[in-house]
mmCIF file of C-alpha atoms in Angstrom:
data_model
loop_
_atom_site.group_PDB
_atom_site.id
_atom_site.type_symbol
_atom_site.label_atom_id
_atom_site.label_comp_id
_atom_site.label_asym_id
_atom_site.label_seq_id
_atom_site.Cartn_x
_atom_site.Cartn_y
_atom_site.Cartn_z
ATOM 1 C CA MET Q 125 10.247 -19.618 3.938
ATOM 2 C CA SER Q 126 12.398 -21.356 1.313
ATOM 3 C CA LEU Q 127 11.330 -24.566 -0.405
ATOM 4 C CA ARG Q 128 14.411 -26.296 1.021
ATOM 5 C CA LEU Q 129 13.383 -25.448 4.580
ATOM 6 C CA ILE Q 130 9.805 -26.613 3.950
ATOM 7 C CA GLU Q 131 11.155 -29.903 2.568
ATOM 8 C CA ARG Q 132 13.230 -30.423 5.706
ATOM 9 C CA PHE Q 133 10.173 -29.801 7.887
ATOM 10 C CA LEU Q 134 8.159 -32.375 5.964
ATOM 11 C CA LYS Q 135 10.919 -34.988 6.204
ATOM 12 C CA ALA Q 136 11.596 -34.420 9.906
ATOM 13 C CA GLY Q 137 9.394 -37.356 10.930
ATOM 14 C CA ILE Q 138 7.181 -37.906 13.961
ATOM 15 C CA MET Q 139 8.219 -38.860 17.508
ATOM 16 C CA GLU Q 140 5.900 -41.232 19.368
ATOM 17 C CA ASP Q 141 6.818 -42.723 22.754
ATOM 18 C CA GLY Q 142 10.437 -41.712 22.243
ATOM 19 C CA ALA Q 143 10.744 -43.347 18.827
ATOM 20 C CA VAL Q 144 11.065 -41.366 15.590
ATOM 21 C CA ALA Q 145 9.021 -42.517 12.589
ATOM 22 C CA ALA Q 146 9.453 -41.101 9.094
ATOM 23 C CA GLY Q 147 6.476 -39.178 7.717
ATOM 24 C CA ARG Q 148 5.055 -40.727 4.555
ATOM 25 C CA GLU Q 149 2.828 -37.915 3.301
ATOM 26 C CA GLY Q 150 1.428 -34.586 4.372
ATOM 27 C CA ALA Q 151 2.560 -32.369 7.242
ATOM 28 C CA PRO Q 152 2.670 -33.808 10.780
ATOM 29 C CA GLN Q 153 -0.136 -32.500 13.004
ATOM 30 C CA GLY Q 154 1.232 -29.922 15.420
ATOM 31 C CA ALA Q 155 4.353 -29.236 13.356
ATOM 32 C CA LEU Q 156 5.337 -25.590 12.883
ATOM 33 C CA VAL Q 157 5.083 -25.920 9.127
ATOM 34 C CA SER Q 158 1.446 -27.111 9.169
ATOM 35 C CA PRO Q 159 -0.282 -23.744 9.817
ATOM 36 C CA VAL Q 160 2.154 -22.005 7.442
ATOM 37 C CA LEU Q 161 1.282 -24.328 4.578
ATOM 38 C CA ALA Q 162 -2.425 -24.177 5.460
ATOM 39 C CA ASN Q 163 -2.383 -20.383 5.248
ATOM 40 C CA ILE Q 164 -0.527 -20.387 1.920
ATOM 41 C CA ASP Q 165 -2.841 -23.009 0.439
ATOM 42 C CA LEU Q 166 -6.135 -21.549 1.652
ATOM 43 C CA HIS Q 167 -5.175 -18.021 0.664
ATOM 44 C CA TYR Q 168 -5.535 -19.084 -2.965
ATOM 45 C CA VAL Q 169 -7.988 -21.958 -2.593
ATOM 46 C CA LEU Q 170 -10.429 -20.024 -0.391
ATOM 47 C CA ASP Q 171 -9.688 -16.336 0.289
ATOM 48 C CA THR Q 172 -8.922 -15.164 -3.233
ATOM 49 C CA TRP Q 173 -11.674 -17.327 -4.732
ATOM 50 C CA PHE Q 174 -14.246 -15.976 -2.267
ATOM 51 C CA THR Q 175 -13.289 -12.315 -2.806
ATOM 52 C CA ASP Q 176 -12.877 -12.391 -6.579
ATOM 53 C CA ALA Q 177 -15.319 -15.069 -7.734
ATOM 54 C CA PHE Q 178 -18.022 -15.896 -5.190
ATOM 55 C CA ALA Q 179 -18.842 -12.719 -3.211
ATOM 56 C CA PRO Q 180 -19.544 -10.578 -6.311
ATOM 57 C CA ARG Q 181 -22.321 -13.028 -7.309
ATOM 58 C CA CYS Q 182 -24.119 -12.767 -3.955
ATOM 59 C CA GLY Q 183 -27.443 -10.942 -3.754
ATOM 60 C CA GLY Q 184 -26.488 -9.314 -0.432
ATOM 61 C CA SER Q 185 -23.382 -8.472 1.551
ATOM 62 C CA ALA Q 186 -20.896 -11.311 2.076
ATOM 63 C CA SER Q 187 -17.664 -11.615 4.026
ATOM 64 C CA LEU Q 188 -15.292 -14.335 5.189
ATOM 65 C CA ILE Q 189 -13.349 -14.634 8.438
ATOM 66 C CA ARG Q 190 -10.625 -17.283 8.449
ATOM 67 C CA TYR Q 191 -7.920 -18.415 10.867
ATOM 68 C CA ALA Q 192 -5.733 -21.273 9.602
ATOM 69 C CA ASP Q 193 -8.235 -23.917 8.410
ATOM 70 C CA ASP Q 194 -11.214 -22.682 10.445
ATOM 71 C CA PHE Q 195 -13.459 -20.050 8.902
ATOM 72 C CA VAL Q 196 -16.898 -18.463 9.084
ATOM 73 C CA GLY Q 197 -18.795 -16.999 6.150
ATOM 74 C CA CYS Q 198 -21.211 -14.145 6.887
ATOM 75 C CA PHE Q 199 -24.120 -13.476 4.543
ATOM 76 C CA ALA Q 200 -27.100 -11.135 4.583
ATOM 77 C CA ARG Q 201 -29.249 -13.658 2.677
ATOM 78 C CA ARG Q 202 -29.884 -17.328 3.377
ATOM 79 C CA GLU Q 203 -29.723 -18.235 -0.312
ATOM 80 C CA ASP Q 204 -26.151 -16.918 -0.459
ATOM 81 C CA ALA Q 205 -25.116 -18.950 2.595
ATOM 82 C CA GLU Q 206 -26.542 -22.132 1.090
ATOM 83 C CA ALA Q 207 -24.954 -21.422 -2.285
ATOM 84 C CA PHE Q 208 -21.589 -20.858 -0.585
ATOM 85 C CA HIS Q 209 -21.845 -24.184 1.239
ATOM 86 C CA ASP Q 210 -22.444 -26.055 -2.014
ATOM 87 C CA ALA Q 211 -19.873 -24.137 -4.058
ATOM 88 C CA LEU Q 212 -17.269 -24.467 -1.310
ATOM 89 C CA ALA Q 213 -17.507 -28.251 -1.191
ATOM 90 C CA GLU Q 214 -16.921 -28.386 -4.962
ATOM 91 C CA ARG Q 215 -14.062 -25.884 -4.759
ATOM 92 C CA LEU Q 216 -12.255 -27.865 -2.042
ATOM 93 C CA ARG Q 217 -12.628 -31.173 -3.892
ATOM 94 C CA ALA Q 218 -10.723 -29.692 -6.793
ATOM 95 C CA PHE Q 219 -7.709 -29.350 -4.466
ATOM 96 C CA ASP Q 220 -8.038 -32.718 -2.681
ATOM 97 C CA LEU Q 221 -9.693 -31.096 0.335
ATOM 98 C CA GLU Q 222 -13.051 -31.720 1.955
ATOM 99 C CA LEU Q 223 -15.324 -30.075 4.502
ATOM 100 C CA ALA Q 224 -15.248 -31.453 8.040
ATOM 101 C CA ALA Q 225 -18.916 -32.387 8.413
ATOM 102 C CA GLU Q 226 -18.844 -32.218 12.209
ATOM 103 C CA LYS Q 227 -17.641 -28.607 12.051
ATOM 104 C CA THR Q 228 -19.892 -27.372 9.252
ATOM 105 C CA ALA Q 229 -23.332 -25.802 9.690
ATOM 106 C CA ILE Q 230 -25.585 -23.069 8.323
ATOM 107 C CA LEU Q 231 -27.286 -21.069 11.051
ATOM 108 C CA ARG Q 232 -29.212 -17.872 11.546
ATOM 109 C CA PHE Q 233 -27.381 -15.201 13.532
ATOM 110 C CA GLY Q 234 -27.674 -11.501 14.292
ATOM 111 C CA SER Q 235 -30.197 -8.992 15.622
ATOM 112 C CA GLU Q 236 -33.234 -10.624 13.978
ATOM 113 C CA ALA Q 237 -32.261 -14.220 14.718
ATOM 114 C CA ALA Q 238 -34.176 -14.407 18.005
ATOM 115 C CA VAL Q 239 -37.416 -13.473 16.218
ATOM 116 C CA HIS Q 240 -37.007 -15.592 13.115
ATOM 117 C CA CYS Q 241 -35.563 -18.667 14.816
ATOM 118 C CA ARG Q 242 -39.157 -19.672 15.612
ATOM 119 C CA GLU Q 243 -39.621 -20.129 11.879
ATOM 120 C CA ASP Q 244 -36.879 -22.755 12.111
ATOM 121 C CA GLY Q 245 -38.603 -24.523 15.006
ATOM 122 C CA LEU Q 246 -35.986 -23.373 17.546
ATOM 123 C CA ALA Q 247 -36.606 -21.855 20.957
ATOM 124 C CA LYS Q 248 -33.529 -19.640 20.599
ATOM 125 C CA PRO Q 249 -30.798 -19.032 18.016
ATOM 126 C CA ARG Q 250 -28.053 -21.631 17.755
ATOM 127 C CA THR Q 251 -24.550 -20.951 19.012
ATOM 128 C CA PHE Q 252 -21.283 -21.729 17.265
ATOM 129 C CA ASP Q 253 -17.682 -22.226 18.401
ATOM 130 C CA PHE Q 254 -14.837 -20.333 16.756
ATOM 131 C CA LEU Q 255 -11.294 -19.508 17.903
ATOM 132 C CA GLY Q 256 -11.819 -20.812 21.426
ATOM 133 C CA PHE Q 257 -15.124 -19.007 22.079
ATOM 134 C CA THR Q 258 -18.771 -19.991 21.977
ATOM 135 C CA HIS Q 259 -20.626 -17.198 20.148
ATOM 136 C CA ASP Q 260 -24.308 -16.535 20.742
ATOM 137 C CA VAL Q 261 -27.020 -13.959 20.088
ATOM 138 C CA THR Q 262 -27.190 -11.623 23.096
ATOM 139 C CA PHE Q 263 -29.143 -8.499 23.972
ATOM 140 C CA GLY Q 264 -28.097 -5.806 26.434
ATOM 141 C CA ARG Q 265 -30.246 -4.121 29.065
ATOM 142 C CA ASN Q 266 -31.268 -1.470 26.545
ATOM 143 C CA GLY Q 267 -32.459 -4.162 24.136
ATOM 144 C CA GLY Q 268 -29.565 -3.704 21.726
ATOM 145 C CA PHE Q 269 -28.030 -6.718 20.039
ATOM 146 C CA TYR Q 270 -24.427 -7.757 20.481
ATOM 147 C CA VAL Q 271 -22.411 -10.913 19.959
ATOM 148 C CA GLY Q 272 -22.080 -12.846 23.195
ATOM 149 C CA ARG Q 273 -18.786 -14.662 23.668
ATOM 150 C CA ARG Q 274 -17.663 -17.075 26.362
ATOM 151 C CA THR Q 275 -14.689 -19.371 26.575
ATOM 152 C CA ILE Q 276 -15.497 -22.911 25.431
ATOM 153 C CA GLY Q 277 -16.046 -25.004 28.547
ATOM 154 C CA LYS Q 278 -13.980 -28.039 27.541
ATOM 155 C CA ARG Q 279 -11.009 -25.802 26.736
ATOM 156 C CA VAL Q 280 -11.252 -24.180 30.154
ATOM 157 C CA ARG Q 281 -11.118 -27.567 31.851
ATOM 158 C CA LYS Q 282 -8.224 -28.697 29.673
ATOM 159 C CA LYS Q 283 -6.187 -25.572 30.405
ATOM 160 C CA LEU Q 284 -6.806 -25.799 34.143
ATOM 161 C CA ARG Q 285 -5.617 -29.415 34.170
ATOM 162 C CA ALA Q 286 -2.519 -28.359 32.249
ATOM 163 C CA LEU Q 287 -1.867 -25.585 34.779
ATOM 164 C CA GLY Q 288 -2.166 -28.028 37.679
ATOM 165 C CA ASP Q 289 0.237 -30.468 36.013
ATOM 166 C CA GLU Q 290 2.761 -27.719 35.280
ATOM 167 C CA LEU Q 291 2.667 -26.426 38.853
ATOM 168 C CA ALA Q 292 3.218 -29.949 40.157
ATOM 169 C CA LYS Q 293 6.337 -30.276 37.967
ATOM 170 C CA ARG Q 294 7.605 -26.915 39.222
ATOM 171 C CA SER Q 295 7.272 -27.761 42.911
ATOM 172 C CA THR Q 296 11.032 -28.335 43.259
ATOM 173 C CA ALA Q 297 11.694 -24.790 41.984
ATOM 174 C CA GLY Q 298 10.101 -23.273 45.075
ATOM 175 C CA GLY Q 299 6.915 -21.481 46.003
ATOM 176 C CA THR Q 300 7.941 -18.138 44.490
ATOM 177 C CA ALA Q 301 8.593 -19.724 41.099
ATOM 178 C CA MET Q 302 5.228 -21.504 41.241
ATOM 179 C CA ILE Q 303 3.438 -18.240 42.000
ATOM 180 C CA ASP Q 304 5.248 -16.508 39.131
ATOM 181 C CA ASP Q 305 4.364 -19.334 36.717
ATOM 182 C CA ALA Q 306 0.702 -19.239 37.739
ATOM 183 C CA GLY Q 307 0.661 -15.457 37.290
ATOM 184 C CA ARG Q 308 2.094 -15.705 33.761
ATOM 185 C CA HIS Q 309 -0.428 -18.390 32.846
ATOM 186 C CA LEU Q 310 -3.365 -16.336 34.111
ATOM 187 C CA ARG Q 311 -2.165 -13.140 32.440
ATOM 188 C CA GLY Q 312 -1.915 -15.004 29.149
ATOM 189 C CA HIS Q 313 -5.473 -16.261 29.582
ATOM 190 C CA ILE Q 314 -6.709 -12.728 30.263
ATOM 191 C CA GLN Q 315 -4.918 -11.331 27.208
ATOM 192 C CA TYR Q 316 -6.659 -13.801 24.907
ATOM 193 C CA CYS Q 317 -10.007 -14.454 26.596
ATOM 194 C CA GLY Q 318 -10.625 -10.992 28.055
ATOM 195 C CA VAL Q 319 -13.165 -9.982 25.401
ATOM 196 C CA SER Q 320 -16.483 -8.180 25.679
ATOM 197 C CA GLY Q 321 -19.146 -10.324 27.351
ATOM 198 C CA ASN Q 322 -16.670 -12.888 28.685
ATOM 199 C CA PHE Q 323 -15.810 -11.233 32.003
ATOM 200 C CA ARG Q 324 -17.644 -13.782 34.149
ATOM 201 C CA SER Q 325 -15.866 -16.692 32.491
ATOM 202 C CA VAL Q 326 -12.475 -15.007 32.910
ATOM 203 C CA ARG Q 327 -13.182 -14.271 36.558
ATOM 204 C CA VAL Q 328 -14.129 -17.897 37.215
ATOM 205 C CA TYR Q 329 -10.963 -19.038 35.446
ATOM 206 C CA ILE Q 330 -8.783 -16.772 37.601
ATOM 207 C CA TYR Q 331 -10.457 -18.148 40.728
ATOM 208 C CA GLN Q 332 -10.010 -21.768 39.627
ATOM 209 C CA GLY Q 333 -6.396 -21.037 38.671
ATOM 210 C CA ALA Q 334 -5.805 -19.630 42.147
ATOM 211 C CA LYS Q 335 -7.256 -22.820 43.641
ATOM 212 C CA ALA Q 336 -4.907 -24.920 41.493
ATOM 213 C CA LEU Q 337 -1.955 -22.898 42.797
ATOM 214 C CA TYR Q 338 -3.151 -23.260 46.384
ATOM 215 C CA ARG Q 339 -3.444 -27.041 46.072
ATOM 216 C CA ALA Q 340 0.023 -27.252 44.508
ATOM 217 C CA LEU Q 341 1.566 -25.172 47.298
ATOM 218 C CA VAL Q 342 -0.117 -27.292 49.971
ATOM 219 C CA ARG Q 343 1.119 -30.519 48.363
ATOM 220 C CA ARG Q 344 4.620 -29.110 48.159
ATOM 221 C CA SER Q 345 4.782 -28.305 51.877
ATOM 222 C CA GLN Q 346 3.274 -31.712 52.777
ATOM 223 C CA ARG Q 347 1.660 -29.993 55.722
ATOM 224 C CA ARG Q 348 -1.419 -27.837 55.838
ATOM 225 C CA ARG Q 349 0.287 -24.753 57.234
ATOM 226 C CA LEU Q 350 -1.038 -22.681 54.358
ATOM 227 C CA THR Q 351 -4.753 -22.195 54.926
ATOM 228 C CA TRP Q 352 -7.111 -20.933 52.253
ATOM 229 C CA ALA Q 353 -7.664 -17.721 54.199
ATOM 230 C CA ARG Q 354 -3.903 -17.128 54.518
ATOM 231 C CA PHE Q 355 -3.420 -17.889 50.816
ATOM 232 C CA TRP Q 356 -6.172 -15.471 49.848
ATOM 233 C CA GLU Q 357 -4.713 -12.759 52.063
ATOM 234 C CA ARG Q 358 -1.026 -13.032 51.137
ATOM 235 C CA ILE Q 359 -0.628 -14.843 47.811
ATOM 236 C CA ALA Q 360 -3.814 -14.267 45.818
ATOM 237 C CA PRO Q 361 -3.200 -10.473 45.598
ATOM 238 C CA GLN Q 362 -0.021 -11.283 43.607
ATOM 239 C CA LEU Q 363 -2.130 -12.879 40.882
ATOM 240 C CA PRO Q 364 -3.752 -10.814 38.097
ATOM 241 C CA ARG Q 365 -7.368 -9.743 38.395
ATOM 242 C CA ALA Q 366 -9.988 -10.466 35.752
ATOM 243 C CA ARG Q 367 -10.519 -7.658 33.256
ATOM 244 C CA ILE Q 368 -11.686 -7.000 29.719
ATOM 245 C CA VAL Q 369 -8.803 -6.355 27.334
ATOM 246 C CA HIS Q 370 -10.615 -6.375 23.970
ATOM 247 C CA ASN Q 371 -13.798 -4.343 23.491
ATOM 248 C CA LEU Q 372 -15.253 -5.874 20.319
ATOM 249 C CA LEU Q 373 -17.717 -4.272 17.930
ATOM 250 C CA VAL Q 374 -21.321 -5.299 17.336
ATOM 251 C CA THR Q 375 -21.914 -7.713 14.463
ATOM 252 C CA PRO Q 376 -24.862 -7.020 12.063
ATOM 253 C CA ALA Q 377 -27.637 -9.487 11.295
ATOM 254 C CA VAL Q 378 -26.240 -12.222 9.080
ATOM 255 C CA TRP Q 379 -26.529 -15.803 8.010
ATOM 256 C CA LEU Q 380 -23.437 -17.765 8.950
ATOM 257 C CA THR Q 381 -21.847 -20.693 7.223
ATOM 258 C CA GLN Q 382 -19.403 -22.090 9.754
ATOM 259 C CA THR Q 383 -16.931 -24.504 8.245
ATOM 260 C CA GLY Q 384 -13.713 -26.374 8.793
ATOM 261 C CA SER Q 385 -11.631 -28.121 6.176
ATOM 262 C CA ARG Q 386 -9.206 -30.990 6.230
ATOM 263 C CA MET Q 387 -6.877 -32.815 3.895
ATOM 264 C CA VAL Q 388 -8.306 -35.874 2.151
#
């Protein structure tokens, strides 16, 4: 992306209630250029610094997972996680950035977390949210540890409301178009949220999405000719079924430093 194009993005302004206001500083939230600039900036501010300067000083294994400005640091030792938290705050300040306190925490995670969390005065290990999922310490029927993932509840509710609103707007396009739109929405949800351990959440979402489509079709006809039983027999089979798309690997025992950053 050329500097000229970036400059045009930054000067494009912001539209609020139909009126365009010129941007004074920074990148507008939601603009296409925002994640691009965040990735360029944090590649040098965070990724390269972590790999070349911080991780080699750790007493145990250390790794960093980042997406845009959200990231999770994984450490084998608590001392390394705490040192990263302190060093990170200082590193970000040098570039006019700061940690988002409400998104930052140090927590025990992994196969031994359930045992040692009692040392922290907790009944069970803490969970954390990252990339649309709530992650927790889970054990299978054979006693083996794996990372439990489920779609964040508030995001599920938000997406279902958005689906209902979109179907209402599409009512003039006809029932077939509404069914196709609902199918595309649900397939997209499955492709992203269909990860190991999240099958129940995906299945519930598909069911609730089907209910949203049913209500929209009933409102469109203005008469209750379409019963739930008839919908489930004739229309629901056209919708995708819940399935697991991504079979994710087990995560080892680690200390996590979950963080988010923001511009000062």
